Coordinates of C-alpha atoms and ligand atoms in Angstrom, one line a residue:
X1 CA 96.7 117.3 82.8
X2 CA 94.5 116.9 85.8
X3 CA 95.3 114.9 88.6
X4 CA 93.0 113.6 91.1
X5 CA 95.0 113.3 94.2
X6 CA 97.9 115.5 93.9
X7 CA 100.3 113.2 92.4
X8 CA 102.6 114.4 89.7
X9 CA 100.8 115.2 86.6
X10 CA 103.7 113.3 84.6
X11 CA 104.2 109.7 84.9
X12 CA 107.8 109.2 85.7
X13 CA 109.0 105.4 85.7
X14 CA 112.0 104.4 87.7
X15 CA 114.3 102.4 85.2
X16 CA 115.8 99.9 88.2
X17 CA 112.4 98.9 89.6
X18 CA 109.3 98.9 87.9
X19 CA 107.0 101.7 89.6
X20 CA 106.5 105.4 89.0
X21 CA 106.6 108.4 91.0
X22 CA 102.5 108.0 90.8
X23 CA 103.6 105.5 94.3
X24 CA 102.0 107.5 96.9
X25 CA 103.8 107.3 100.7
X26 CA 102.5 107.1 103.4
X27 CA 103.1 110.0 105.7
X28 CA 101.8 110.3 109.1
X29 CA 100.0 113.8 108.8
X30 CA 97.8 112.3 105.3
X31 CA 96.1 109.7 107.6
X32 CA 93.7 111.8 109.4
X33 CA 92.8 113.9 106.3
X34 CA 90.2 114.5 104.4
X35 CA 92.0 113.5 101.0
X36 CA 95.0 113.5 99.7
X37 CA 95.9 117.1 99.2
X38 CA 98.9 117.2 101.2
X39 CA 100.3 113.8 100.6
X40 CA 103.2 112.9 99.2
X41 CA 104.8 110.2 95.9
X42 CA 107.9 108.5 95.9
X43 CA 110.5 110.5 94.3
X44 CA 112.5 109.9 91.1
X45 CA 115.8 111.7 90.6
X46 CA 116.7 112.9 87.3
X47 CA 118.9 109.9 86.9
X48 CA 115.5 108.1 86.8
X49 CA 116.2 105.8 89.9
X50 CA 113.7 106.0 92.5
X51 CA 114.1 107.2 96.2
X52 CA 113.3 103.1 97.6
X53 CA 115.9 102.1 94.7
X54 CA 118.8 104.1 96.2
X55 CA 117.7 103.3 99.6
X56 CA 118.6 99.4 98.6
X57 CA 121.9 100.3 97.2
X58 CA 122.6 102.0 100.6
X59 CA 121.8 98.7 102.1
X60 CA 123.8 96.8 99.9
X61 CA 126.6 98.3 99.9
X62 CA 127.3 101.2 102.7
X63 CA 125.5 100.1 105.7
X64 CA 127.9 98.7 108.1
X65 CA 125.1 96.2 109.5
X66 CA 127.6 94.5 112.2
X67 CA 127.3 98.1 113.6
X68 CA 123.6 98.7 113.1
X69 CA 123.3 94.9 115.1
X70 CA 126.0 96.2 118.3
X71 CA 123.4 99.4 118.4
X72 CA 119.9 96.7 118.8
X73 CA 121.7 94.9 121.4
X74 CA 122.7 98.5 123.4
X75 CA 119.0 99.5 122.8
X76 CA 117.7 95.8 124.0
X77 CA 120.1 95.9 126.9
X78 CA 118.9 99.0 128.1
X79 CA 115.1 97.3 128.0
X80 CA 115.6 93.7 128.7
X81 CA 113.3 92.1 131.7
X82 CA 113.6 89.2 133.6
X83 CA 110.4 90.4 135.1
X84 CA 107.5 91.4 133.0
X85 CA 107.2 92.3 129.0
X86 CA 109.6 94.5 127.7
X87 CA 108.7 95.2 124.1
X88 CA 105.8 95.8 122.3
X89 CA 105.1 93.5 118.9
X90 CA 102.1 94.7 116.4
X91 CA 100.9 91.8 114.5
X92 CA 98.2 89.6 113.2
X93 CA 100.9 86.7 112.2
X94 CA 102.0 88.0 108.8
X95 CA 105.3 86.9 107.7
X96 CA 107.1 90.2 109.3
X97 CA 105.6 90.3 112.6
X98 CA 106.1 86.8 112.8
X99 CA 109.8 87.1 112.4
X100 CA 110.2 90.4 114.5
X101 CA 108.6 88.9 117.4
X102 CA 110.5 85.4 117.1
X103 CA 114.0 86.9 116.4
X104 CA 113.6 89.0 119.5
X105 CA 112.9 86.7 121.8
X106 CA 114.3 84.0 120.3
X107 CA 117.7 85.2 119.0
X108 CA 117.7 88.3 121.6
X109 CA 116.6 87.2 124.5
X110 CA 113.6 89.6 124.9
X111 CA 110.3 89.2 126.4
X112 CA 108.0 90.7 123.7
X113 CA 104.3 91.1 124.2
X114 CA 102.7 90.9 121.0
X115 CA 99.1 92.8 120.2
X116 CA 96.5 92.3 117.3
X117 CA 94.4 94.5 115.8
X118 CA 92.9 91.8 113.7
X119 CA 92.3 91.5 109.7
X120 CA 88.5 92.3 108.7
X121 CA 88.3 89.2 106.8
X122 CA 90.5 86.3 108.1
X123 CA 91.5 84.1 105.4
X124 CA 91.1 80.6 106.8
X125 CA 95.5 80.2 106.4
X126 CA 95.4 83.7 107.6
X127 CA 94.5 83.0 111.1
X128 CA 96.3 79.5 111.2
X129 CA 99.6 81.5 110.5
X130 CA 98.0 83.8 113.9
X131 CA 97.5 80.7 115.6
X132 CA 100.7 79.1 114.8
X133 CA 102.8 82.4 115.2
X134 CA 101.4 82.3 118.7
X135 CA 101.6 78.4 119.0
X136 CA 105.7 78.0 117.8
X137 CA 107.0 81.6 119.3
X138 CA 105.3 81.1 122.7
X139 CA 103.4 84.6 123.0
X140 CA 101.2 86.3 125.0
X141 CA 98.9 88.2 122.9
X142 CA 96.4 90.9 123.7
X143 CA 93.7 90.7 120.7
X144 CA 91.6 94.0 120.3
X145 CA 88.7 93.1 118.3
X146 CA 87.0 96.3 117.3
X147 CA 82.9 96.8 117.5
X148 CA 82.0 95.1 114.0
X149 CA 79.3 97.3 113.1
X150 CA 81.6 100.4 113.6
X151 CA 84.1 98.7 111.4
X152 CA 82.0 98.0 108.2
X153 CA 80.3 101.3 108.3
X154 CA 83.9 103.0 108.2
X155 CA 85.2 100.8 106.1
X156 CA 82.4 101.1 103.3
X157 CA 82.8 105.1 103.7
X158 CA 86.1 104.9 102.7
X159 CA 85.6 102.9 100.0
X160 CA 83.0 105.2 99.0
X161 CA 84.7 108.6 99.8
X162 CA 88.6 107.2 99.5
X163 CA 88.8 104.1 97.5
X164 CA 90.8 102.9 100.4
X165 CA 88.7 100.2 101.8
X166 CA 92.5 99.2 104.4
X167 CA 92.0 103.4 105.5
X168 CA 90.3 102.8 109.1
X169 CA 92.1 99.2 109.5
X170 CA 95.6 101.2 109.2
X171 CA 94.3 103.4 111.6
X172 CA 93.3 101.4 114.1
X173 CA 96.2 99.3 113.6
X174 CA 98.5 102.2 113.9
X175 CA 97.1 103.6 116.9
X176 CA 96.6 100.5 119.0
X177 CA 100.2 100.0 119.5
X178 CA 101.0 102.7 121.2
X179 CA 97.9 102.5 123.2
X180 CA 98.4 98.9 124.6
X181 CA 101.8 99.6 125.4
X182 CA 101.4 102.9 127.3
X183 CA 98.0 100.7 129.0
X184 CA 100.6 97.9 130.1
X185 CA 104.1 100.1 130.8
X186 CA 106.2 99.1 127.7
X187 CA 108.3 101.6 126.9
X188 CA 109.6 99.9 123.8
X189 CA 107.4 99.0 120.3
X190 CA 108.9 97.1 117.2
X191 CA 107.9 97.2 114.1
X192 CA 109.4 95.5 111.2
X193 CA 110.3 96.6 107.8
X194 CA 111.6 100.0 107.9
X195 CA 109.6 102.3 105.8
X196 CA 112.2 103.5 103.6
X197 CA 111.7 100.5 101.7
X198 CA 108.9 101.2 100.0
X199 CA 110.1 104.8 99.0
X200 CA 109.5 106.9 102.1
X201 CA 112.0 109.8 102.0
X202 CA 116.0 109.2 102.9
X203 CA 116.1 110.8 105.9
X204 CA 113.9 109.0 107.5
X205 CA 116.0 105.8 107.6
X206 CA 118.6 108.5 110.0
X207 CA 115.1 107.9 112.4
X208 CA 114.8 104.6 113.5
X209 CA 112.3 105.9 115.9
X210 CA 108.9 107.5 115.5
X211 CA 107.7 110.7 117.0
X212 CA 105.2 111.2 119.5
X213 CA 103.8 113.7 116.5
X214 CA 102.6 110.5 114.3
X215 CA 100.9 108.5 117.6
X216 CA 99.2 112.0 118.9
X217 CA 97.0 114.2 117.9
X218 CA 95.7 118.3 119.6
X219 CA 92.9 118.3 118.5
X220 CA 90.3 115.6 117.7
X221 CA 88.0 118.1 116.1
X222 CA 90.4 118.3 112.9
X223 CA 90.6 114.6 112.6
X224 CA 89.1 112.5 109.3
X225 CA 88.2 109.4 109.2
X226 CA 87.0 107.4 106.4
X227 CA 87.2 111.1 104.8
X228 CA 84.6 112.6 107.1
X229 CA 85.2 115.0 109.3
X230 CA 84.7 113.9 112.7
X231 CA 82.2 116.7 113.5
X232 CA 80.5 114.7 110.6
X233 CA 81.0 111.1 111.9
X234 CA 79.6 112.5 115.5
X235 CA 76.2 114.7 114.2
X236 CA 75.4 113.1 110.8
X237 CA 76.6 109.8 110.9
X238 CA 75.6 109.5 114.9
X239 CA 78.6 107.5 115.6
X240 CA 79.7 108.6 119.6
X241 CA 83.3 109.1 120.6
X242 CA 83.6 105.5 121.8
X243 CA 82.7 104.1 118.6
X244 CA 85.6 106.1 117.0
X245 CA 88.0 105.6 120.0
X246 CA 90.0 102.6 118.4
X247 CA 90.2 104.7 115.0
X248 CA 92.0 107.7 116.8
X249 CA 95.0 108.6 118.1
X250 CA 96.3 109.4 121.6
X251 CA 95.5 113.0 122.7
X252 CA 99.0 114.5 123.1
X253 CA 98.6 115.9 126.8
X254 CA 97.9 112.2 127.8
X255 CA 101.2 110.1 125.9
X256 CA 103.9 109.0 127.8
X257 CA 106.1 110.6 125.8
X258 CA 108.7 108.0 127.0
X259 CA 107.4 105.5 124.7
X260 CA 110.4 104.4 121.9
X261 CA 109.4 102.7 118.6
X262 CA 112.0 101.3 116.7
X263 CA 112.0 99.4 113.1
X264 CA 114.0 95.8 113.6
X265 CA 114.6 96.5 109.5
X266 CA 116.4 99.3 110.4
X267 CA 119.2 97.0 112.5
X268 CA 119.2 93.8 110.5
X269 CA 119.0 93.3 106.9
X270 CA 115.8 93.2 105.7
X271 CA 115.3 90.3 102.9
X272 CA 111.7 89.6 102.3
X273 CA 112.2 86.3 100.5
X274 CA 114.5 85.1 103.1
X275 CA 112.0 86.2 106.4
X276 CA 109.8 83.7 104.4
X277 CA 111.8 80.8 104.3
X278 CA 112.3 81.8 108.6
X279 CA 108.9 81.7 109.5
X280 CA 108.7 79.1 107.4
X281 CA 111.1 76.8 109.3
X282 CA 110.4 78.4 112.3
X283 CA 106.8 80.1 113.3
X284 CA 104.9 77.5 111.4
X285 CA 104.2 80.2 108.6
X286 CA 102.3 79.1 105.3
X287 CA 101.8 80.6 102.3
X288 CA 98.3 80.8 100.5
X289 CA 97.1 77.9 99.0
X290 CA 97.1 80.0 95.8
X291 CA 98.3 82.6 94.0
X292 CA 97.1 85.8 94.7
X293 CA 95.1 87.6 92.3
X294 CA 97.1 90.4 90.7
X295 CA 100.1 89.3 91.5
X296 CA 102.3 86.3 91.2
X297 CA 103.5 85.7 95.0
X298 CA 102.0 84.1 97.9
X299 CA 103.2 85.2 101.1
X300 CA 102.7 89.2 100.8
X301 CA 99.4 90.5 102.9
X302 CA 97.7 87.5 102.9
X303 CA 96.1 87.5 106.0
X304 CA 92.7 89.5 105.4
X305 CA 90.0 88.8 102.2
X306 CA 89.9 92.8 102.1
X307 CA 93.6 93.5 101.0
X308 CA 92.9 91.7 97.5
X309 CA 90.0 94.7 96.9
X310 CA 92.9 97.3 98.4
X311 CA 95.9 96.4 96.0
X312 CA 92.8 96.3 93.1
X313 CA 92.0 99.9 94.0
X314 CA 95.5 101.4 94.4
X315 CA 96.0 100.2 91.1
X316 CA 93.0 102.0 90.0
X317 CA 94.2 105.2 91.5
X318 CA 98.1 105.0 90.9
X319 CA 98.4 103.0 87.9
X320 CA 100.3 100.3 90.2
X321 CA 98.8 97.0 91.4
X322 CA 100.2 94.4 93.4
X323 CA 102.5 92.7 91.0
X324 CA 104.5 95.8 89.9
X325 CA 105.1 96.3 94.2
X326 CA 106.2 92.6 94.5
X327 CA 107.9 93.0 91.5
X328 CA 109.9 96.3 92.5
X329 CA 110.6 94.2 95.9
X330 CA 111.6 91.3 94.5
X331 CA 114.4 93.1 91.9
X332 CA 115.5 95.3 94.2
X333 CA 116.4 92.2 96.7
X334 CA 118.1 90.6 93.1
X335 CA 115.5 87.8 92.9
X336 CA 114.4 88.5 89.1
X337 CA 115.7 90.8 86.7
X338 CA 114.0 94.0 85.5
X339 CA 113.1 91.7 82.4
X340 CA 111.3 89.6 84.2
X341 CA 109.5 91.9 86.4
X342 CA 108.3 94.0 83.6
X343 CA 106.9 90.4 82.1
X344 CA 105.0 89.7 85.3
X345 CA 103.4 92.9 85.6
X346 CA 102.1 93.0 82.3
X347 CA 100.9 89.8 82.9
X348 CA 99.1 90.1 86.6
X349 CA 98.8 93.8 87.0
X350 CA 95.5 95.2 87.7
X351 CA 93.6 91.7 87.4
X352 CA 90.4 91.6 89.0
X353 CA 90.3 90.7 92.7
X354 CA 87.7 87.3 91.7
X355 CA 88.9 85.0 94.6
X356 CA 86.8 87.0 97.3
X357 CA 85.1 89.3 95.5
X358 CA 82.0 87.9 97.0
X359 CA 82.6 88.3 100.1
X360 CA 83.8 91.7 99.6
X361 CA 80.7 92.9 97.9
X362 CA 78.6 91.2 100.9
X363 CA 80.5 93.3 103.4
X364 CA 80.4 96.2 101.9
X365 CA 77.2 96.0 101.0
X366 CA 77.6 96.8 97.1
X367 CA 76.4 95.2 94.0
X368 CA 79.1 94.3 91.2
X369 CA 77.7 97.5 89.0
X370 CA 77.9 100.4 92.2
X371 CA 81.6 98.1 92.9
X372 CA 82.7 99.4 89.5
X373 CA 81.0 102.7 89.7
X374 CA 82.7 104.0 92.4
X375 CA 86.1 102.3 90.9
X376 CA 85.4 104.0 87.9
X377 CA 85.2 107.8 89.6
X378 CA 88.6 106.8 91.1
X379 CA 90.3 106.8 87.6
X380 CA 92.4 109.9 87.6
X381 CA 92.5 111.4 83.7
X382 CA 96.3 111.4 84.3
X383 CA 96.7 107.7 84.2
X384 CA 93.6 106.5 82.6
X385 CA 92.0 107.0 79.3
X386 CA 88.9 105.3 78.2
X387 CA 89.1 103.7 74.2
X388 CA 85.6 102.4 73.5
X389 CA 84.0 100.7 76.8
X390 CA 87.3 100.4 78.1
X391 CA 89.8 101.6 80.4
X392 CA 93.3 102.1 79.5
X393 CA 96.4 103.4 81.4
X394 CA 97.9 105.9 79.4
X395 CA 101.6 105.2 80.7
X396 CA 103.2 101.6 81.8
X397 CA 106.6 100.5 82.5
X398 CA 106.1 98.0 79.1
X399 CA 105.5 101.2 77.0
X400 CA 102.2 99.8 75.7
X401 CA 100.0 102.3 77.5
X402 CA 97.5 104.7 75.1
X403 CA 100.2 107.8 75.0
X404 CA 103.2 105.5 75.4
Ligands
ZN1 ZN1 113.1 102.1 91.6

C-alpha cells in the first residue's frame, strides 16, 4: 500500500513497548531536506522487539556504568576550568537540561555555560522552570531570541509543507549550540538523553560524540528549510541570508573542528522518572498544572504551547501520539506494565490538542477548518482509513484498528 513518507508499508508493532516501526528517527542528513525520502523508522527485529527496546536491556543489564562514570570524569578532567566556562549546556529549563547542567556543575565540579534557543510559545510554568533552572543552579545563560517574524513564517511553512510545525525550532535549536560555543571557545557541549533511547540505531550508542558532519553543512544551496529549497526561501519567499542564519548550520570550512559533544545519558543511567523527582528537589522544576492533552504525564516537553500541536501531528503522520511515546518510555524504565500502557494509549492517543489550540491557530494564522485540512492531507492511506466522516487507523497496538 502507499506510503506517504517512506515508512514501511506494513505496520509492525513491538510487543515490549507499545510503538511500531511507523516511529520515524531522527537522523541528521533528513533535517535539511525537502521531505522525508531518505529518512529512516525505528527498527523491529523479527523477534518483534524494537531497536530502543533492546537498547534498555543493554542498559539494564550489560553496561558496566561504574566504568561509563570513570570515563566522564577522564573526559571532564581533561576540560575542567578554574578560569572561564568549560562546557557548553543547550536548554530552555526542561527537565533534562535542567539536570545535565546541575549534575555537572554540581556533582562534577564543572563550570557549564548554559544557552537557550527559546520555545515559540512559553507556557507561563514553562519559563518559571527557565527562571528557576537559572535561579537554583546558578547559571550564566546566553538567550538567542530569533527575529519573530522570521520564525512564524517558517514555522507556518512547515506546518503547511511538513506537518512539523517543531521543524525550524529543532533547527535552530540544533545549530545554536555549536555556534555559541565555537563564538565563546568551548570546546565541550552536553546534551542529555542519548538518542538511542528513542530508537536511533545501536551503533550509535558506541558514539557518544557527534560529528562535525551533523553541525556543518558544503553547501548552503542544497539546504531545505521548512521544506523549501533555500534558493526558494531567498527569491520567492524574499527572506535574505540573515534571516535564515539561525536556521542553518555552520559552513564546514569555518568549524573548529575541535569542538566535542557528548550525551551525559551516555555516562550515567538515564531514568526519566527519577531526573523528575531531581529537578524537582533540586532546580526548582514543576510540572504542568495539568495533564497534557494526549497523554497522561506532566513533565515531558512542556515548555512551549506549540509542542501539543507537534505530538497531535506526528500522530497524524505515524499513527503514534504522545501517550504511546510516554507510554513506551515509561515500560521500558519498568514504571507500568505493557497492560497498562496499552490501556492509556487507547485512552489518550491522538486526543485533540484543545488546551492551546487557540493560540496555535492565532500564530499560525489558520482557521479551525484550513487546521484540519492540511491535517487531513497528512494522513498516509497506510495508517489511516476513513469509515463514514471519520478517520480511522487501520493498525493499533489494542488490535481495534479497521484491518486489525
Ligand atoms: Zn519496543
Amino acid at each position: 500500500m502507499k506510503t506517504l513518507f517512506n515508512q514501511p508499508s506494513e505496520t509492525v508493532f513491538c510487543k515490549s513497548c507499545v510503538l511500531s516501526n511507523q516511529k520515524p528517527v531522527t537522523i541528521p542528513e533528513f533535517l535539511h531536506q525537502k521531505d522525508r525520502k531518505n529518512a529512516s523508522y525505528m527498527q523491529v527485529a523479527d523477534d518483534q522487539v524494537c531497536v530502543a527496546c533492546k537498547f534498555h536491556n543493554v542498559k539494564y543489564s550489560t553496561i558496566n556504568w561504574k566504568k561509563r562514570e570513570r570515563e566522564l570524569l577522564k573526559l571532564l578532567d581533561k576540560y575542567r576550568s578554574k578560569n572561564y566556562y568549560d562546557c557548553l549546556v543547550p536548554g530552555s529549563g526542561g527537565k533534562d537540561s535542567a539536570f545535565t547542567a546541575h549534575v555537572l556543575k554540581h556533582k562534577y565540579g564543572m563550570n557549564p555555560l548554559t544557552v537557550t534557543w527559546p520555545p515559540i510559545m512559553y507556557t507561563d510554568y514553562g519559563k518559571r522552570n527557565f527562571d528557576n533552572w537559572l535561579k537554583y543552579g546558578g547559571f550564566d545563560n546566553v538567550l538567542l531570541t530569533p527575529n519573530p517574524s522570521v520564525r512564524q513564517k517558517l514555522t507556518q511553512l512547515a506546518f503547511k509543507n511538513l506537518l512539523h510545525p517543531f521543524q525550524p525550532f529543532v533547527l535552530g535549536q540544533k545549530n545554536l549550540a555549536p555556534q555559541i560555543a565555537q563564538n565563546f571557545g568551548i570546546k565541550l557541549i552536553f546534551f542529555g538523553e542519548n538518542e538511542s533511547e528513542y530508537g536511533a540505531p545501536m551503533e550509535k550508542n558506541k558514539l557518544p560524540t557527534r560529528s562535525k558532519e551533523f553541525f556543518t553543512i558544503k553547501k548552503i544551496n542544497n539546504t531545505f528549510i521548512s521544506g523549501v529549497s533555500y534558493k526558494d526561501l531567498i527569491n520567492k519567499y524574499k527572506f535574505t541570508y540573515h534571516d535564515l542564519m539561525p536556521y542553518l548550520p555552520i559552513q564546514e570550512k569555518s568549524f573548529n573542528k575541535k569542538i566535542e559533544t557528548h550525551y551525559l545519558g551516555y555516562y550515567l543511567k538515564w531514568i526519566p522518572q527519577e531526573n523528575y523527582y531531581y529537578v524537582v528537589e533540586n532546580c526548582g522544576f514543576a510540572p504542568r498544572p495539568y495533564r497534557t492533552d494526549g497523554t497522561f504525564l506532566k513533565f515531558q516537553s512542556i515548555d512551549d504551547k506549540i509542542d501539543d500541536i507537534h505530538y497531535y501531528a506526528h500522530f497524524i503522520k505515524f499513527g503514534l501520539g504522545r501517550a504511546s511515546h510516554d507510554a513506551a518510555k515509561e515500560i521500558r524504565n519498568k514504571h507500568i506494565t505493557i497492560l497498562e500502557a496499552k490501556n492509556l494509549v487507547k485512552k489518550y492517543d491522538g486526543e485533540f490538542p484543545k488546551t492551546y489550540i487557540k493560540e496555535n491557530l492565532e500564530f499560525l494564522e489558520l482557521n479551525l477548518e484550513q487546521f484540519e485540512k492540511i491535517i487531513d492531507k497528512f494522513r498516509s492511506p497506510h495508517i489511516w482509513k476513513k469509515v463514514g466522516k471519520n478517520w480511522k487507523l487501520r493498525h493499533t497496538v489494542n488490535l481495534d484498528g479497521y484491518n486489525d
